Short mmCIF file of C-alpha atoms in Angstrom, two decimals:
data_model
loop_
_atom_site.label_atom_id
_atom_site.label_comp_id
_atom_site.label_asym_id
_atom_site.label_seq_id
_atom_site.Cartn_x
_atom_site.Cartn_y
_atom_site.Cartn_z
CA MET A 1 45.33 -38.49 -102.47
CA SER A 2 46.02 -41.73 -100.92
CA ALA A 3 47.85 -42.54 -97.87
CA ALA A 4 50.66 -43.92 -99.83
CA ARG A 5 51.12 -41.13 -102.00
CA GLY A 6 50.74 -38.60 -99.03
CA ALA A 7 53.48 -40.72 -97.25
CA LEU A 8 55.75 -40.64 -100.29
CA LEU A 9 55.30 -36.89 -100.54
CA SER A 10 56.40 -36.42 -96.88
CA ALA A 11 59.12 -38.68 -97.34
CA LEU A 12 60.45 -36.49 -100.25
CA LEU A 13 59.82 -33.39 -98.09
CA PHE A 14 61.90 -34.84 -95.22
CA THR A 15 64.55 -35.74 -97.61
CA ALA A 16 64.55 -32.04 -98.92
CA CYS A 17 64.97 -30.83 -95.50
CA SER A 18 66.77 -33.46 -93.30
CA HIS A 19 66.77 -31.41 -90.12
CA ALA A 20 63.07 -31.03 -90.08
CA ALA A 21 61.58 -31.02 -86.69
CA ALA A 22 59.14 -34.03 -85.67
CA PRO A 23 55.85 -33.94 -87.72
CA SER A 24 53.26 -31.78 -86.39
CA PRO A 25 50.30 -33.79 -84.78
CA GLY A 26 47.84 -34.93 -87.38
CA THR A 27 50.30 -34.98 -90.22
CA PRO A 28 51.77 -38.30 -91.56
CA ALA A 29 55.06 -39.51 -90.36
CA VAL A 30 57.63 -40.13 -92.75
CA ALA A 31 57.39 -43.28 -94.69
CA SER A 32 60.70 -45.07 -95.80
CA SER A 33 58.67 -48.05 -97.05
CA ALA A 34 55.17 -49.22 -97.09
CA ASN A 35 55.59 -50.90 -93.61
CA GLU A 36 57.59 -48.42 -91.83
CA TRP A 37 57.44 -45.01 -90.30
CA ARG A 38 60.04 -42.76 -89.22
CA VAL A 39 59.48 -39.42 -86.95
CA ALA A 40 62.63 -37.27 -85.97
CA THR A 41 62.97 -37.04 -82.20
CA GLN A 42 64.29 -34.02 -80.31
CA GLY A 43 67.44 -34.76 -77.66
CA ASP A 44 67.19 -38.37 -75.77
CA VAL A 45 64.12 -40.67 -76.01
CA SER A 46 63.39 -41.37 -72.30
CA SER A 47 60.57 -44.02 -73.02
CA LEU A 48 59.08 -45.99 -75.83
CA SER A 49 56.18 -48.42 -75.80
CA ILE A 50 53.55 -50.00 -78.41
CA ALA A 51 49.89 -50.40 -77.14
CA GLU A 52 46.90 -51.02 -79.52
CA GLN A 53 49.05 -50.15 -82.79
CA THR A 54 49.89 -46.72 -81.24
CA VAL A 55 53.78 -46.20 -80.68
CA SER A 56 54.03 -43.77 -77.72
CA TYR A 57 57.50 -42.12 -76.81
CA CYS A 58 58.78 -39.09 -74.68
CA ASP A 59 61.71 -37.00 -75.86
CA GLU A 60 63.00 -33.87 -74.66
CA ALA A 61 59.90 -32.17 -76.64
CA GLY A 62 57.69 -33.88 -74.38
CA PHE A 63 55.01 -36.79 -75.17
CA HIS A 64 54.32 -38.11 -78.64
CA GLN A 65 52.23 -40.75 -80.30
CA LEU A 66 52.24 -42.39 -83.51
CA GLU A 67 49.41 -44.42 -84.89
CA ALA A 68 51.46 -47.36 -86.46
CA HIS A 69 48.66 -48.57 -89.23
CA THR A 70 48.19 -45.05 -90.41
CA GLY A 71 51.58 -43.47 -89.97
CA ARG A 72 49.70 -40.66 -88.52
CA VAL A 73 51.09 -38.41 -85.77
CA LEU A 74 48.35 -37.93 -83.07
CA PRO A 75 47.66 -34.80 -81.00
CA ALA A 76 49.34 -35.15 -77.72
CA GLY A 77 52.10 -33.15 -76.24
CA GLY A 78 52.62 -31.99 -72.50
CA ALA A 79 54.21 -33.73 -69.88
CA CYS A 80 55.31 -37.52 -70.16
CA PRO A 81 52.86 -39.83 -68.72
CA GLU A 82 53.75 -43.14 -67.11
CA LEU A 83 54.02 -45.35 -70.36
CA PRO A 84 53.10 -48.87 -70.30
CA SER A 85 55.90 -51.45 -70.57
CA ALA A 86 57.83 -51.56 -73.89
CA GLY A 87 57.13 -55.20 -74.10
CA SER A 88 57.79 -57.29 -71.45
CA THR A 89 61.72 -58.38 -70.68
CA ALA A 90 60.42 -61.08 -68.51
CA GLY A 91 61.18 -64.61 -69.83
CA VAL A 92 64.28 -63.13 -71.69
CA THR A 93 67.62 -63.62 -70.38
CA VAL A 94 70.60 -61.58 -71.85
CA ARG A 95 74.05 -62.70 -70.76
CA THR A 96 77.68 -61.82 -71.47
CA PRO A 97 79.61 -65.17 -71.38
CA GLU A 98 83.02 -64.85 -69.80
CA LEU A 99 82.66 -60.88 -69.91
CA GLY A 100 83.43 -61.21 -73.54
CA PRO A 101 82.43 -58.98 -76.56
CA ASP A 102 79.32 -60.48 -77.40
CA ASP A 103 75.85 -61.45 -75.74
CA VAL A 104 73.67 -64.52 -75.89
CA ILE A 105 70.10 -64.10 -75.65
CA GLU A 106 67.89 -66.75 -74.01
CA PHE A 107 64.15 -67.43 -73.48
CA ASP A 108 62.40 -69.24 -70.85
CA GLY A 109 61.23 -72.88 -71.95
CA GLU A 110 63.47 -72.59 -74.94
CA GLY A 111 66.53 -74.93 -75.13
CA MET A 112 68.34 -72.92 -77.72
CA SER A 113 70.34 -69.80 -77.34
CA PHE A 114 70.68 -66.95 -79.75
CA PRO A 115 74.26 -65.33 -79.88
CA ILE A 116 74.45 -62.04 -81.25
CA GLU A 117 77.32 -59.66 -82.17
CA GLY A 118 77.98 -56.82 -79.63
CA HIS A 119 76.00 -56.05 -76.67
CA ALA A 120 72.25 -55.80 -76.40
CA ARG A 121 71.28 -52.39 -75.11
CA ASP A 122 67.78 -52.85 -74.80
CA TRP A 123 65.38 -55.77 -75.70
CA ALA A 124 61.59 -56.27 -75.52
CA SER A 125 59.35 -59.43 -75.87
CA ASP A 126 55.69 -59.82 -77.13
CA ALA A 127 55.01 -62.67 -75.01
CA GLY A 128 57.91 -64.49 -75.84
CA LYS A 129 56.74 -64.98 -79.46
CA VAL A 130 58.98 -62.21 -80.83
CA VAL A 131 61.84 -60.39 -79.15
CA ILE A 132 63.19 -57.25 -80.50
CA VAL A 133 66.99 -56.49 -79.54
CA GLY A 134 69.07 -53.35 -80.11
CA THR A 135 72.61 -53.21 -79.97
CA ALA A 136 75.28 -50.26 -80.94
CA SER A 137 75.32 -51.47 -84.44
CA GLU A 138 71.70 -53.17 -85.28
CA VAL A 139 68.23 -54.03 -84.53
CA LEU A 140 67.30 -57.72 -84.43
CA GLU A 141 64.10 -59.51 -84.44
CA ILE A 142 64.22 -62.97 -82.96
CA LEU A 143 61.44 -65.75 -83.33
CA PRO A 144 62.51 -68.05 -80.52
CA SER A 145 59.97 -70.98 -81.62
CA ALA A 146 61.28 -70.73 -85.41
CA GLY A 147 64.96 -70.46 -84.41
CA LYS A 148 65.09 -67.35 -86.47
CA GLN A 149 66.88 -64.14 -86.12
CA LEU A 150 66.35 -61.31 -88.79
CA ARG A 151 67.94 -58.02 -88.88
CA LEU A 152 65.47 -55.18 -88.80
CA SER A 153 68.26 -52.36 -89.14
CA GLY A 154 71.74 -51.71 -89.76
CA ARG A 155 71.88 -48.97 -87.30
CA GLY A 156 71.96 -49.48 -83.52
CA ALA A 157 69.05 -48.56 -81.17
CA SER A 158 69.15 -48.07 -77.25
CA ARG A 159 65.34 -48.28 -76.96
CA VAL A 160 63.14 -50.82 -78.65
CA ALA A 161 59.44 -52.09 -78.06
CA VAL A 162 57.22 -54.33 -79.76
CA GLY A 163 53.45 -55.42 -79.87
CA GLY A 164 50.62 -55.78 -81.91
CA GLY A 165 52.55 -56.95 -85.00
CA TRP A 166 54.87 -53.78 -84.85
CA ALA A 167 58.48 -53.17 -83.69
CA ALA A 168 59.52 -49.92 -82.61
CA TRP A 169 63.03 -48.35 -81.92
CA TRP A 170 64.97 -45.31 -81.50
CA ASP A 171 68.38 -45.04 -83.32
CA GLY A 172 69.30 -41.72 -81.82
CA ALA A 173 67.84 -39.47 -84.25
CA ALA A 174 64.55 -40.78 -84.99
CA VAL A 175 61.70 -43.37 -83.81
CA ILE A 176 60.91 -46.00 -86.48
CA ALA A 177 58.09 -48.08 -86.49
CA ARG A 178 58.11 -51.22 -88.47
CA ARG A 179 55.28 -53.72 -89.13
CA LEU A 180 56.39 -57.10 -88.46
CA MET B 1 102.37 -27.83 -50.74
CA ALA B 2 99.51 -27.44 -53.29
CA HIS B 3 100.00 -29.31 -56.60
CA PHE B 4 98.24 -30.73 -59.70
CA VAL B 5 97.76 -34.30 -59.92
CA ASN B 6 96.09 -36.30 -62.90
CA SER B 7 93.04 -38.70 -62.64
CA LYS B 8 95.03 -41.47 -61.07
CA GLY B 9 96.39 -39.16 -58.47
CA THR B 10 100.02 -38.64 -60.01
CA ARG B 11 101.50 -35.68 -59.44
CA ILE B 12 102.04 -33.48 -63.03
CA SER B 13 103.49 -30.15 -61.68
CA ASN B 14 105.42 -28.41 -64.57
CA ALA B 15 104.45 -31.25 -67.09
CA ILE B 16 103.20 -30.98 -70.60
CA ILE B 17 99.65 -32.66 -70.75
CA LYS B 18 97.96 -33.15 -74.14
CA GLY B 19 94.11 -32.94 -74.42
CA GLY B 20 91.43 -32.45 -77.08
CA ILE B 21 88.74 -29.97 -78.00
CA ASP B 22 85.60 -30.38 -76.12
CA GLN B 23 86.96 -33.74 -74.46
CA PRO B 24 86.88 -33.06 -70.62
CA MET B 25 90.00 -34.65 -68.50
CA THR B 26 90.06 -34.81 -64.74
CA ILE B 27 92.57 -32.88 -62.87
CA GLY B 28 93.03 -32.58 -59.27
CA VAL B 29 94.70 -30.11 -56.84
CA TYR B 30 96.15 -31.31 -53.62
CA GLY B 31 95.46 -28.62 -51.01
CA ALA B 32 93.31 -26.14 -53.32
CA ALA B 33 91.83 -24.50 -50.34
CA GLY B 34 92.03 -20.83 -50.66
CA LEU B 35 93.71 -21.02 -54.19
CA SER B 36 92.20 -19.93 -57.59
CA VAL B 37 92.95 -22.50 -60.09
CA GLY B 38 92.32 -22.73 -63.86
CA PRO B 39 93.90 -21.70 -67.17
CA ASN B 40 95.25 -18.43 -67.58
CA ASP B 41 93.47 -17.84 -71.08
CA SER B 42 89.73 -19.09 -70.66
CA SER B 43 89.19 -18.86 -74.31
CA ILE B 44 91.60 -22.06 -74.85
CA ALA B 45 89.97 -24.20 -71.86
CA THR B 46 87.67 -24.01 -69.13
CA MET B 47 87.53 -25.65 -65.76
CA THR B 48 85.06 -26.43 -63.27
CA SER B 49 85.07 -27.76 -59.77
CA GLN B 50 83.79 -31.28 -59.24
CA GLY B 51 84.15 -30.84 -55.41
CA ALA B 52 86.94 -32.12 -52.98
CA ASP B 53 87.56 -35.72 -51.78
CA GLN B 54 88.61 -37.02 -48.36
CA HIS B 55 92.26 -36.89 -49.49
CA GLN B 56 92.11 -33.18 -49.62
CA VAL B 57 92.21 -33.35 -53.41
CA THR B 58 89.94 -31.05 -55.03
CA TRP B 59 88.88 -32.43 -58.48
CA TYR B 60 88.17 -30.48 -61.66
CA LYS B 61 86.86 -30.91 -65.02
CA LEU B 62 89.23 -29.51 -67.66
CA THR B 63 88.08 -29.18 -71.25
CA GLY B 64 89.68 -27.54 -74.11
CA LYS B 65 88.19 -25.30 -76.33
CA ARG B 66 90.36 -24.49 -79.28
CA ILE B 67 93.90 -25.71 -80.44
CA ALA B 68 96.41 -23.90 -78.65
CA ASN B 69 98.78 -24.22 -75.59
CA VAL B 70 97.84 -22.71 -72.03
CA MET B 71 99.02 -22.74 -68.71
CA VAL B 72 96.72 -24.09 -66.10
CA GLU B 73 97.77 -22.47 -62.60
CA ALA B 74 97.05 -22.73 -59.05
CA LYS B 75 97.51 -19.34 -57.62
CA MET B 76 97.13 -17.30 -54.59
CA GLY B 77 96.81 -13.55 -55.59
CA ALA B 78 99.58 -13.01 -57.93
CA SER B 79 101.69 -15.93 -56.77
CA VAL B 80 101.59 -19.14 -58.68
CA TRP B 81 101.85 -21.88 -56.51
CA ASP B 82 101.72 -24.63 -59.11
CA TYR B 83 101.21 -25.05 -62.90
CA PHE B 84 101.32 -27.47 -65.82
CA GLN B 85 100.98 -26.77 -69.52
CA LEU B 86 97.81 -27.88 -71.36
CA VAL B 87 98.30 -28.66 -75.27
CA VAL B 88 94.85 -28.61 -76.77
CA GLY B 89 94.85 -30.34 -79.99
CA GLU B 90 92.30 -32.46 -82.11
CA PRO B 91 90.24 -35.12 -79.77
CA SER B 92 91.54 -38.67 -79.32
CA TYR B 93 89.05 -41.14 -78.14
CA TYR B 94 92.19 -43.76 -77.41
CA GLY B 95 93.20 -44.62 -74.04
CA PRO B 96 91.54 -45.01 -70.44
CA ASP B 97 92.16 -41.14 -69.71
CA VAL B 98 89.23 -40.59 -72.18
CA ALA B 99 86.86 -41.70 -69.90
CA TRP B 100 87.08 -38.61 -67.72
CA ALA B 101 83.90 -39.56 -65.61
CA LYS B 102 85.43 -42.83 -64.73
CA LYS B 103 85.94 -42.97 -60.88
CA PRO B 104 86.34 -45.53 -58.41
CA ALA B 105 83.30 -46.71 -56.34
CA ASN B 106 81.94 -44.56 -53.54
CA ARG B 107 83.09 -45.17 -49.92
CA ASP B 108 80.00 -47.50 -49.86
CA GLY B 109 81.40 -49.27 -52.47
CA ARG B 110 78.63 -48.25 -54.88
CA TYR B 111 78.84 -46.11 -57.95
CA THR B 112 75.44 -44.41 -57.90
CA GLU B 113 72.71 -43.24 -55.52
CA ASN B 114 70.29 -45.91 -56.88
CA ALA B 115 68.88 -47.97 -53.94
CA ASN B 116 68.68 -51.00 -56.11
CA GLU B 117 72.40 -51.02 -56.71
CA VAL B 118 74.40 -53.63 -54.70
CA VAL B 119 78.08 -53.36 -53.82
CA THR B 120 79.96 -55.70 -56.56
CA LYS B 121 81.34 -58.62 -54.50
CA ASN B 122 82.96 -61.77 -55.61
CA THR B 123 80.67 -65.01 -54.91
CA LYS B 124 82.85 -67.77 -55.52
CA PRO B 125 80.27 -70.87 -55.25
CA ALA B 126 81.57 -74.09 -53.87
CA PRO B 127 81.36 -76.99 -56.45
CA ALA B 128 79.72 -78.95 -53.56
CA ASP B 129 76.97 -76.43 -53.11
CA VAL B 130 76.15 -76.25 -56.72
CA ILE B 131 75.72 -80.06 -56.88
CA THR B 132 73.49 -80.08 -53.67
CA LEU B 133 71.37 -77.36 -55.35
CA LEU B 134 71.00 -79.40 -58.77
CA LEU B 135 70.23 -82.59 -57.02
CA GLY B 136 67.79 -80.95 -54.92
CA SER B 137 65.86 -79.53 -57.86
CA TRP B 138 66.38 -81.67 -60.75
CA SER B 139 65.32 -85.30 -59.85
CA ALA B 140 66.49 -86.79 -63.32
CA LEU B 141 70.17 -85.79 -62.56
CA THR B 142 72.36 -88.34 -60.69
CA GLU B 143 75.42 -87.11 -58.86
CA THR B 144 77.62 -87.72 -61.82
CA GLY B 145 75.30 -85.76 -63.89
CA ALA B 146 74.97 -82.78 -61.34
CA ARG B 147 78.90 -83.07 -61.38
CA VAL B 148 79.09 -82.82 -65.28
CA LEU B 149 76.76 -79.76 -65.17
CA THR B 150 78.92 -78.12 -62.36
CA ALA B 151 81.79 -78.54 -64.29
CA GLN B 152 80.11 -76.78 -67.14
CA PHE B 153 79.43 -73.95 -64.76
CA MET B 154 82.94 -73.81 -63.33
CA HIS B 155 84.46 -73.46 -66.86
CA GLU B 156 82.15 -70.64 -67.86
CA THR B 157 83.07 -68.68 -64.67
CA GLY B 158 86.85 -69.66 -64.43
CA GLU B 159 86.06 -71.67 -61.44
CA GLY B 160 83.91 -69.10 -60.02
CA VAL B 161 86.73 -66.49 -59.91
CA HIS B 162 84.51 -64.20 -62.29
CA CYS B 163 81.33 -64.83 -60.52
CA TYR B 164 79.90 -61.65 -58.57
CA ASN B 165 76.89 -61.32 -56.57
CA TRP B 166 75.93 -64.78 -57.50
CA ASN B 167 75.23 -63.90 -61.07
CA LEU B 168 75.97 -67.21 -62.86
CA GLY B 169 76.54 -66.45 -66.39
CA ASN B 170 76.70 -62.55 -66.19
CA VAL B 171 73.27 -61.96 -66.83
CA LYS B 172 72.44 -58.18 -67.86
CA CYS B 173 70.30 -55.33 -67.31
CA ALA B 174 68.78 -53.50 -70.25
CA GLU B 175 69.65 -49.81 -70.31
CA HIS B 176 66.88 -48.48 -68.53
CA GLU B 177 66.70 -51.37 -66.26
CA THR B 178 67.38 -50.05 -62.89
CA SER B 179 64.45 -51.03 -60.67
CA VAL B 180 66.06 -54.43 -60.22
CA PRO B 181 68.99 -55.39 -57.85
CA HIS B 182 72.11 -54.76 -59.81
CA MET B 183 75.83 -54.04 -59.79
CA TYR B 184 78.57 -52.80 -62.22
CA LEU B 185 81.41 -54.47 -63.67
CA ARG B 186 84.65 -52.81 -64.86
CA ASP B 187 86.34 -53.11 -68.12
CA VAL B 188 83.30 -54.26 -70.15
CA TRP B 189 84.47 -54.31 -73.73
CA GLU B 190 82.97 -54.70 -77.18
CA ARG B 191 84.04 -54.95 -80.73
CA LEU B 192 82.60 -52.36 -83.07
CA SER B 193 83.16 -50.54 -86.25
CA LEU B 194 85.16 -47.53 -85.85
CA ALA B 195 82.12 -45.29 -86.49
CA GLY B 196 79.91 -47.13 -84.26
CA ALA B 197 82.56 -47.07 -81.47
CA LEU B 198 82.98 -43.43 -81.67
CA GLN B 199 79.34 -42.87 -81.49
CA MET B 200 79.10 -44.97 -78.41
CA VAL B 201 82.20 -43.59 -76.64
CA LYS B 202 80.78 -39.96 -77.70
CA SER B 203 77.58 -40.49 -76.01
CA SER B 204 79.08 -42.23 -72.92
CA ASN B 205 79.27 -39.26 -70.88
CA GLY B 206 82.86 -39.80 -70.26
CA LEU B 207 82.57 -43.35 -69.25
CA GLY B 208 83.93 -44.95 -72.51
CA TYR B 209 87.07 -45.02 -74.55
CA LEU B 210 88.61 -46.88 -77.31
CA ALA B 211 91.23 -49.38 -76.36
CA THR B 212 94.87 -48.78 -77.43
CA GLU B 213 96.67 -51.72 -79.09
CA GLU B 214 98.77 -51.95 -75.65
CA GLU B 215 95.68 -52.41 -73.65
CA CYS B 216 94.08 -54.95 -76.21
CA LYS B 217 97.40 -57.24 -75.82
CA LYS B 218 97.33 -56.66 -72.00
CA HIS B 219 93.72 -57.81 -71.51
CA GLY B 220 93.54 -60.28 -74.50
CA TRP B 221 90.81 -58.14 -76.26
CA THR B 222 91.08 -59.40 -80.07
CA HIS B 223 89.89 -57.59 -83.09
CA THR B 224 90.18 -57.95 -86.62
CA GLY B 225 88.38 -57.07 -89.67
CA GLY B 226 88.85 -53.23 -89.07
CA LYS B 227 86.88 -53.21 -85.78
CA VAL B 228 87.99 -51.42 -82.94
CA ILE B 229 87.62 -52.21 -79.07
CA ALA B 230 85.33 -49.68 -77.13
CA VAL B 231 85.56 -50.04 -73.33
CA PHE B 232 82.77 -48.90 -70.96
CA GLU B 233 83.35 -48.38 -67.32
CA PRO B 234 80.86 -47.98 -64.45
CA PRO B 235 78.30 -46.41 -63.87
CA SER B 236 77.78 -46.69 -67.62
CA TYR B 237 74.79 -48.83 -68.18
CA VAL B 238 76.88 -51.31 -70.40
CA CYS B 239 78.62 -52.30 -67.04
CA ARG B 240 75.02 -52.90 -65.40
CA PHE B 241 74.68 -56.54 -64.33
CA LYS B 242 71.98 -58.18 -62.45
CA ALA B 243 72.76 -59.05 -58.57
CA TYR B 244 71.20 -62.05 -56.74
CA ALA B 245 70.85 -62.47 -52.99
CA SER B 246 72.16 -66.13 -53.07
CA LEU B 247 73.38 -68.95 -55.00
CA ALA B 248 69.85 -70.66 -55.16
CA GLU B 249 68.24 -67.32 -56.47
CA GLY B 250 71.41 -66.61 -59.07
CA ALA B 251 71.48 -70.31 -60.19
CA GLN B 252 67.83 -70.50 -61.19
CA LYS B 253 67.99 -69.12 -64.73
CA TRP B 254 70.98 -71.39 -65.18
CA MET B 255 69.30 -74.46 -64.19
CA ASP B 256 66.05 -73.73 -65.96
CA HIS B 257 67.85 -73.05 -69.17
CA HIS B 258 69.62 -76.69 -68.82
CA ARG B 259 66.43 -77.99 -68.11
CA SER B 260 65.09 -76.45 -71.37
CA VAL B 261 68.24 -77.90 -73.40
CA ALA B 262 67.02 -81.34 -71.79
CA LYS B 263 63.70 -80.89 -73.28
CA LYS B 264 65.15 -79.93 -76.82
CA PHE B 265 67.30 -82.98 -76.67
CA PRO B 266 65.09 -85.51 -74.68
CA ASP B 267 66.93 -88.63 -75.33
CA GLU B 268 70.20 -87.29 -75.37
CA TYR B 269 71.04 -84.50 -72.87
CA VAL B 270 70.35 -85.90 -69.27
CA PRO B 271 71.70 -89.37 -70.33
CA THR B 272 74.99 -87.94 -71.43
CA LEU B 273 75.15 -85.85 -68.34
CA ASN B 274 74.45 -88.80 -66.16
CA SER B 275 77.02 -90.99 -68.03
CA GLY B 276 79.70 -88.32 -67.16
CA ASP B 277 80.41 -87.39 -70.43
CA CYS B 278 81.72 -84.02 -70.92
CA THR B 279 82.52 -84.28 -74.44
CA GLY B 280 79.02 -85.30 -75.34
CA ALA B 281 77.59 -82.62 -73.30
CA ALA B 282 79.84 -80.03 -74.83
CA HIS B 283 78.51 -81.16 -78.17
CA ILE B 284 74.97 -80.88 -77.17
CA LEU B 285 75.54 -77.50 -75.99
CA LYS B 286 77.28 -76.24 -78.92
CA ARG B 287 74.05 -77.63 -80.89
CA ALA B 288 72.16 -75.47 -78.64
CA LEU B 289 74.16 -72.46 -79.43
CA TYR B 290 74.98 -72.10 -75.66
CA TYR B 291 78.64 -70.95 -76.73
CA SER B 292 80.24 -69.81 -79.65
CA GLY B 293 83.85 -70.91 -78.96
CA ASP B 294 85.82 -73.89 -80.12
CA GLU B 295 83.71 -76.90 -79.18
CA GLY B 296 87.15 -79.15 -78.65
CA VAL B 297 88.39 -76.57 -76.14
CA TYR B 298 85.32 -76.21 -74.30
CA ALA B 299 85.00 -80.13 -73.76
CA HIS B 300 88.47 -80.10 -72.75
CA ASN B 301 87.94 -77.49 -70.25
CA MET B 302 84.80 -79.27 -68.82
CA THR B 303 86.46 -82.49 -68.59
CA GLU B 304 89.30 -81.10 -66.62
CA MET B 305 86.90 -79.21 -64.18
CA LYS B 306 85.16 -82.64 -63.88
CA ALA B 307 88.31 -84.36 -63.04
CA LYS B 308 89.18 -81.56 -60.57
CA ILE B 309 85.51 -81.75 -58.81
CA ASP B 310 85.93 -85.89 -58.68
CA ARG B 311 89.25 -85.39 -57.11
CA GLN B 312 88.05 -82.96 -54.71
CA LEU B 313 84.66 -84.77 -53.73
CA GLY B 314 85.76 -88.57 -54.16
CA PRO B 315 83.78 -90.90 -56.32
CA ALA B 316 80.42 -90.06 -57.05
CA LYS B 317 77.19 -92.36 -55.37
CA SER B 318 75.23 -92.35 -58.32
#
C-alpha cells in the first residue's frame, strides 16, 4: 500500500472515530491533504518546534515527534525535553497600534508593514524569509520579501512553528504540519 | 459586622445575584474570621476560599453547578450573620464580572511573580528628547525631518499619554514569551466572531469577557458584521507587552522601521520628512501599510502635532 493510500485510510479511520487519541508511535498521522498532517493532542500543547523536518511538541501526555516528510509519528514519549526554538521571533515585531483591535507585523530591514485582523497569539520566523502567525481565528503565512500574506487555516492557533519548508501549528485540538 | 461584597467591594448583603453554570464569580466576605461561609446546598453551587487581603476581606470563588436558587451564608454555628441569594442560570459571557480572575495589581504593582514582569508605568517622552535621539542616530535627517517623525510618534501615542515603559507603538510579547522584560496593559480588546470570542473567553481562565453594548459605547469599541468585542485583562497573555528601560531602547525598533521605510522609498521618504511635509509623509506611510486608518485624518493629526512641536520649540535650525 502506498504511503498516500495508508494516509487516506488513516484519515477515514480518524473521521469514523473523531475522538481518537493521538496516533501510536510508528503509525502515520492523519493526512487532510497530500501536504498536510494532523495529529490529535491531549490537553494543552506547551511547546512546538520543527527541526530537520521533524515536528516536536509536548502535550499533557508527554513528548511527541512527527516526521513531516512521511507523516510518521516517531517513537518518543516520556518527559518533555528542552525543545529547540519554534523558529526565531527575532527580527519580527508585532505591535498593536493605539491599543486597537488589530495588530501589525513588521520585519527588520523591510520597509513594509503587514496589518492583520485581530491579535497575534504566536509567531515564528524562518530566518525572516517566511513568518507564521497564529491569531484567534486564523493562521497566516507571511512572505516579507514578496510582500505576500497567505491564509493557511481558518481556525486559530496559539502555538506555531516553522522550518525546513514546513509550518506547524496547534489549533487547540491537534498539531497540524503543512508543507509550505 | 461581617458582610458579603462583590468583586468591586460593594456590599451585597440580602441581594439577589445572578450567576451561570460552571462560571466562577468572585465574592468577598468582610470580617470572615471564625465564620463558615458557603451555599446552603452544595449541589447547586460550590465555594472555595482564595485567601484574605489586607482589608480584612476574604475572597472566594463561587461557581454554580445547576439551574436553581441557593442561599449563600456567612454563619457562626447556627447563627446566620449575613447572606445573599444566588440565582444560577445558563452561563452568560457578557460583562466584566465574567472575568472572575481579573484582579488589581499586587502590592508591588505587578500581576505575576515572574521576575521579568515590570510595573506598568506611563512614560511620556518629551518631543525634544525624541528629536535629539533621532538627530543623534540618523544623520540624513534635518531637524525639520526629525520634527515630522516626532509628530508621527506623538500622534500614534496620543502625545505620549498611551506610552508605557518606553514601549513606542505597543510592541507585543508572544503567548509563551515571558523571558523578556514585559508589562501588562488593561482592557485589551479584539473583534471576533461570536464563536471565536466565546472560545477565547472560555479558555482565558477567567481573564476575558464579551463587552456589552454599553461598554462598547463607553470605550469607543466598534464592531460590525456580526462580530463581537472580546476584552482581556491582566495577567492574560493577550495583555502582555514588552517593557523597555529607556526611551533610547524603546525607540530603537521604531527608528529602525522608519529607516527601512526610507530604504523602501529612497527618493521620497527622507526628502519628504526634511521638507516638513506631514501630508506627504502620511501618504508614504500609508503606502508602506504602516497604518490602516484614514489617510486624511492621519495627515491632519500629524500636521497638528508638528505645529504643536514647532510652537513649543521655536523655528527649526535645519
